[in-house]
């Protein structure tokens, strides 16, 4: 007898992908908007958003969720594209942080959106697999 997957758990692949998309897009928006909003953050009581630990926490959370979600669902759909897009996204973020600082405002948000795309593709492939019998 085959058990149906539990759709209520927080750690199922679809929920992780939804959370990963949200976290990655929030990270991309944070990185893209921060240079423009940095002067206003103290006025709004949000100066902590300009701290390096916030950015590295967002990157770490995206890495953890992305790795967990894609590793969990890869055996179901066996498609490498989401993993490659996830790796490219983190490479763009790393390149923006450590190599090409003059392109940081472009590379890091692009990396965040790439990670969100990896989650979307993973969700799409996993969803298509569960509907096929």
PDB file of C-alpha atoms in Angstrom:
ATOM      1  CA  UNK A   1       0.000   0.000   0.000  1.00  0.00           C
ATOM      2  CA  UNK A   2       1.388   3.399  -0.990  1.00  0.00           C
ATOM      3  CA  UNK A   3       0.890   6.242   1.445  1.00  0.00           C
ATOM      4  CA  UNK A   4      -0.096   9.669   0.187  1.00  0.00           C
ATOM      5  CA  UNK A   5       2.364  12.405   1.147  1.00  0.00           C
ATOM      6  CA  UNK A   6       1.399  14.467   4.167  1.00  0.00           C
ATOM      7  CA  UNK A   7       0.462  17.882   2.795  1.00  0.00           C
ATOM      8  CA  UNK A   8       0.153  19.472   6.237  1.00  0.00           C
ATOM      9  CA  UNK A   9       3.813  19.348   7.284  1.00  0.00           C
ATOM     10  CA  UNK A  10       5.976  22.448   7.157  1.00  0.00           C
ATOM     11  CA  UNK A  11       8.939  20.507   5.817  1.00  0.00           C
ATOM     12  CA  UNK A  12       7.297  19.077   2.714  1.00  0.00           C
ATOM     13  CA  UNK A  13       8.869  20.114  -0.557  1.00  0.00           C
ATOM     14  CA  UNK A  14       6.072  22.393  -1.801  1.00  0.00           C
ATOM     15  CA  UNK A  15       6.008  24.412   1.424  1.00  0.00           C
ATOM     16  CA  UNK A  16       9.788  24.657   1.478  1.00  0.00           C
ATOM     17  CA  UNK A  17       9.805  25.863  -2.111  1.00  0.00           C
ATOM     18  CA  UNK A  18       7.123  28.461  -1.342  1.00  0.00           C
ATOM     19  CA  UNK A  19       9.092  29.630   1.684  1.00  0.00           C
ATOM     20  CA  UNK A  20      12.316  29.552  -0.348  1.00  0.00           C
ATOM     21  CA  UNK A  21      10.793  31.664  -3.104  1.00  0.00           C
ATOM     22  CA  UNK A  22       9.578  34.192  -0.530  1.00  0.00           C
ATOM     23  CA  UNK A  23      12.930  34.304   1.292  1.00  0.00           C
ATOM     24  CA  UNK A  24      14.927  34.597  -1.953  1.00  0.00           C
ATOM     25  CA  UNK A  25      12.752  37.360  -3.375  1.00  0.00           C
ATOM     26  CA  UNK A  26      12.892  39.208  -0.038  1.00  0.00           C
ATOM     27  CA  UNK A  27      16.680  38.874  -0.093  1.00  0.00           C
ATOM     28  CA  UNK A  28      16.862  40.164  -3.674  1.00  0.00           C
ATOM     29  CA  UNK A  29      14.610  43.116  -2.894  1.00  0.00           C
ATOM     30  CA  UNK A  30      16.595  43.852   0.273  1.00  0.00           C
ATOM     31  CA  UNK A  31      19.872  43.866  -1.649  1.00  0.00           C
ATOM     32  CA  UNK A  32      18.513  45.914  -4.541  1.00  0.00           C
ATOM     33  CA  UNK A  33      16.690  48.515  -2.445  1.00  0.00           C
ATOM     34  CA  UNK A  34      19.153  48.911   0.413  1.00  0.00           C
ATOM     35  CA  UNK A  35      21.531  51.282  -1.409  1.00  0.00           C
ATOM     36  CA  UNK A  36      18.626  53.641  -2.087  1.00  0.00           C
ATOM     37  CA  UNK A  37      16.977  53.380   1.326  1.00  0.00           C
ATOM     38  CA  UNK A  38      20.045  53.302   3.563  1.00  0.00           C
ATOM     39  CA  UNK A  39      19.786  56.991   4.488  1.00  0.00           C
ATOM     40  CA  UNK A  40      16.172  56.635   5.595  1.00  0.00           C
ATOM     41  CA  UNK A  41      16.499  53.427   7.633  1.00  0.00           C
ATOM     42  CA  UNK A  42      17.502  55.147  10.897  1.00  0.00           C
ATOM     43  CA  UNK A  43      14.525  57.502  10.622  1.00  0.00           C
ATOM     44  CA  UNK A  44      12.180  54.532  10.372  1.00  0.00           C
ATOM     45  CA  UNK A  45      13.935  52.571  13.145  1.00  0.00           C
ATOM     46  CA  UNK A  46      15.124  49.974  10.637  1.00  0.00           C
ATOM     47  CA  UNK A  47      18.854  50.648  10.646  1.00  0.00           C
ATOM     48  CA  UNK A  48      19.505  47.020  11.619  1.00  0.00           C
ATOM     49  CA  UNK A  49      18.628  46.033   8.022  1.00  0.00           C
ATOM     50  CA  UNK A  50      21.913  47.590   6.870  1.00  0.00           C
ATOM     51  CA  UNK A  51      23.949  45.325   9.151  1.00  0.00           C
ATOM     52  CA  UNK A  52      26.037  42.573   7.507  1.00  0.00           C
ATOM     53  CA  UNK A  53      24.572  39.917   9.815  1.00  0.00           C
ATOM     54  CA  UNK A  54      21.104  40.518   8.350  1.00  0.00           C
ATOM     55  CA  UNK A  55      22.321  39.917   4.816  1.00  0.00           C
ATOM     56  CA  UNK A  56      24.383  36.863   5.751  1.00  0.00           C
ATOM     57  CA  UNK A  57      21.449  35.481   7.747  1.00  0.00           C
ATOM     58  CA  UNK A  58      19.207  35.825   4.694  1.00  0.00           C
ATOM     59  CA  UNK A  59      21.804  34.134   2.492  1.00  0.00           C
ATOM     60  CA  UNK A  60      22.291  31.351   5.038  1.00  0.00           C
ATOM     61  CA  UNK A  61      18.555  30.789   5.375  1.00  0.00           C
ATOM     62  CA  UNK A  62      18.186  30.658   1.588  1.00  0.00           C
ATOM     63  CA  UNK A  63      21.078  28.183   1.357  1.00  0.00           C
ATOM     64  CA  UNK A  64      19.611  25.955   4.058  1.00  0.00           C
ATOM     65  CA  UNK A  65      16.086  25.965   2.631  1.00  0.00           C
ATOM     66  CA  UNK A  66      17.286  25.570  -0.961  1.00  0.00           C
ATOM     67  CA  UNK A  67      19.578  22.666  -0.196  1.00  0.00           C
ATOM     68  CA  UNK A  68      16.996  20.896   1.958  1.00  0.00           C
ATOM     69  CA  UNK A  69      14.134  21.376  -0.496  1.00  0.00           C
ATOM     70  CA  UNK A  70      15.991  20.429  -3.651  1.00  0.00           C
ATOM     71  CA  UNK A  71      17.736  17.459  -2.024  1.00  0.00           C
ATOM     72  CA  UNK A  72      14.376  16.227  -0.735  1.00  0.00           C
ATOM     73  CA  UNK A  73      12.558  16.480  -4.072  1.00  0.00           C
ATOM     74  CA  UNK A  74      15.320  15.605  -6.565  1.00  0.00           C
ATOM     75  CA  UNK A  75      14.740  11.845  -6.156  1.00  0.00           C
ATOM     76  CA  UNK A  76      11.109  12.405  -7.185  1.00  0.00           C
ATOM     77  CA  UNK A  77      11.611  14.376 -10.397  1.00  0.00           C
ATOM     78  CA  UNK A  78      15.298  13.626 -11.181  1.00  0.00           C
ATOM     79  CA  UNK A  79      15.825  16.950 -12.968  1.00  0.00           C
ATOM     80  CA  UNK A  80      19.119  18.730 -12.461  1.00  0.00           C
ATOM     81  CA  UNK A  81      17.998  22.154 -13.729  1.00  0.00           C
ATOM     82  CA  UNK A  82      16.731  23.463 -10.341  1.00  0.00           C
ATOM     83  CA  UNK A  83      20.006  22.441  -8.698  1.00  0.00           C
ATOM     84  CA  UNK A  84      22.063  24.160 -11.394  1.00  0.00           C
ATOM     85  CA  UNK A  85      19.973  27.340 -11.152  1.00  0.00           C
ATOM     86  CA  UNK A  86      20.358  27.286  -7.349  1.00  0.00           C
ATOM     87  CA  UNK A  87      24.139  26.934  -7.664  1.00  0.00           C
ATOM     88  CA  UNK A  88      24.275  29.746 -10.236  1.00  0.00           C
ATOM     89  CA  UNK A  89      22.236  31.946  -7.887  1.00  0.00           C
ATOM     90  CA  UNK A  90      24.635  31.428  -5.000  1.00  0.00           C
ATOM     91  CA  UNK A  91      27.608  31.912  -7.316  1.00  0.00           C
ATOM     92  CA  UNK A  92      26.163  35.271  -8.404  1.00  0.00           C
ATOM     93  CA  UNK A  93      25.726  36.298  -4.757  1.00  0.00           C
ATOM     94  CA  UNK A  94      29.241  35.159  -3.877  1.00  0.00           C
ATOM     95  CA  UNK A  95      30.716  36.906  -6.900  1.00  0.00           C
ATOM     96  CA  UNK A  96      28.932  40.133  -5.997  1.00  0.00           C
ATOM     97  CA  UNK A  97      30.147  39.964  -2.405  1.00  0.00           C
ATOM     98  CA  UNK A  98      33.725  38.878  -2.909  1.00  0.00           C
ATOM     99  CA  UNK A  99      34.905  39.588  -6.463  1.00  0.00           C
ATOM    100  CA  UNK A 100      33.201  42.269  -8.489  1.00  0.00           C
ATOM    101  CA  UNK A 101      32.129  44.826  -5.870  1.00  0.00           C
ATOM    102  CA  UNK A 102      31.269  47.375  -8.557  1.00  0.00           C
ATOM    103  CA  UNK A 103      28.565  44.953  -9.810  1.00  0.00           C
ATOM    104  CA  UNK A 104      27.312  44.024  -6.354  1.00  0.00           C
ATOM    105  CA  UNK A 105      24.026  45.931  -6.747  1.00  0.00           C
ATOM    106  CA  UNK A 106      23.250  43.880  -9.867  1.00  0.00           C
ATOM    107  CA  UNK A 107      24.745  40.455  -9.131  1.00  0.00           C
ATOM    108  CA  UNK A 108      23.316  39.912  -5.651  1.00  0.00           C
ATOM    109  CA  UNK A 109      19.653  40.666  -6.516  1.00  0.00           C
ATOM    110  CA  UNK A 110      20.056  38.609  -9.697  1.00  0.00           C
ATOM    111  CA  UNK A 111      21.346  35.771  -7.543  1.00  0.00           C
ATOM    112  CA  UNK A 112      18.355  36.093  -5.215  1.00  0.00           C
ATOM    113  CA  UNK A 113      15.919  35.942  -8.112  1.00  0.00           C
ATOM    114  CA  UNK A 114      17.831  32.951  -9.534  1.00  0.00           C
ATOM    115  CA  UNK A 115      17.402  31.117  -6.240  1.00  0.00           C
ATOM    116  CA  UNK A 116      13.685  31.931  -6.299  1.00  0.00           C
ATOM    117  CA  UNK A 117      13.550  30.565  -9.870  1.00  0.00           C
ATOM    118  CA  UNK A 118      15.266  27.355  -8.720  1.00  0.00           C
ATOM    119  CA  UNK A 119      12.573  26.887  -6.056  1.00  0.00           C
ATOM    120  CA  UNK A 120       9.829  27.614  -8.587  1.00  0.00           C
ATOM    121  CA  UNK A 121      11.230  25.065 -11.050  1.00  0.00           C
ATOM    122  CA  UNK A 122      11.647  22.508  -8.276  1.00  0.00           C
ATOM    123  CA  UNK A 123       8.067  23.065  -7.138  1.00  0.00           C
ATOM    124  CA  UNK A 124       6.785  22.792 -10.720  1.00  0.00           C
ATOM    125  CA  UNK A 125       8.692  19.569 -11.431  1.00  0.00           C
ATOM    126  CA  UNK A 126       7.703  18.004  -8.100  1.00  0.00           C
ATOM    127  CA  UNK A 127       4.075  18.959  -8.612  1.00  0.00           C
ATOM    128  CA  UNK A 128       4.061  17.437 -12.104  1.00  0.00           C
ATOM    129  CA  UNK A 129       5.559  14.217 -10.736  1.00  0.00           C
ATOM    130  CA  UNK A 130       2.905  13.792  -8.058  1.00  0.00           C
ATOM    131  CA  UNK A 131       0.094  14.138 -10.619  1.00  0.00           C
ATOM    132  CA  UNK A 132       1.528  11.419 -12.837  1.00  0.00           C
ATOM    133  CA  UNK A 133       0.922   7.836 -11.813  1.00  0.00           C
TER     134      UNK A 133
END
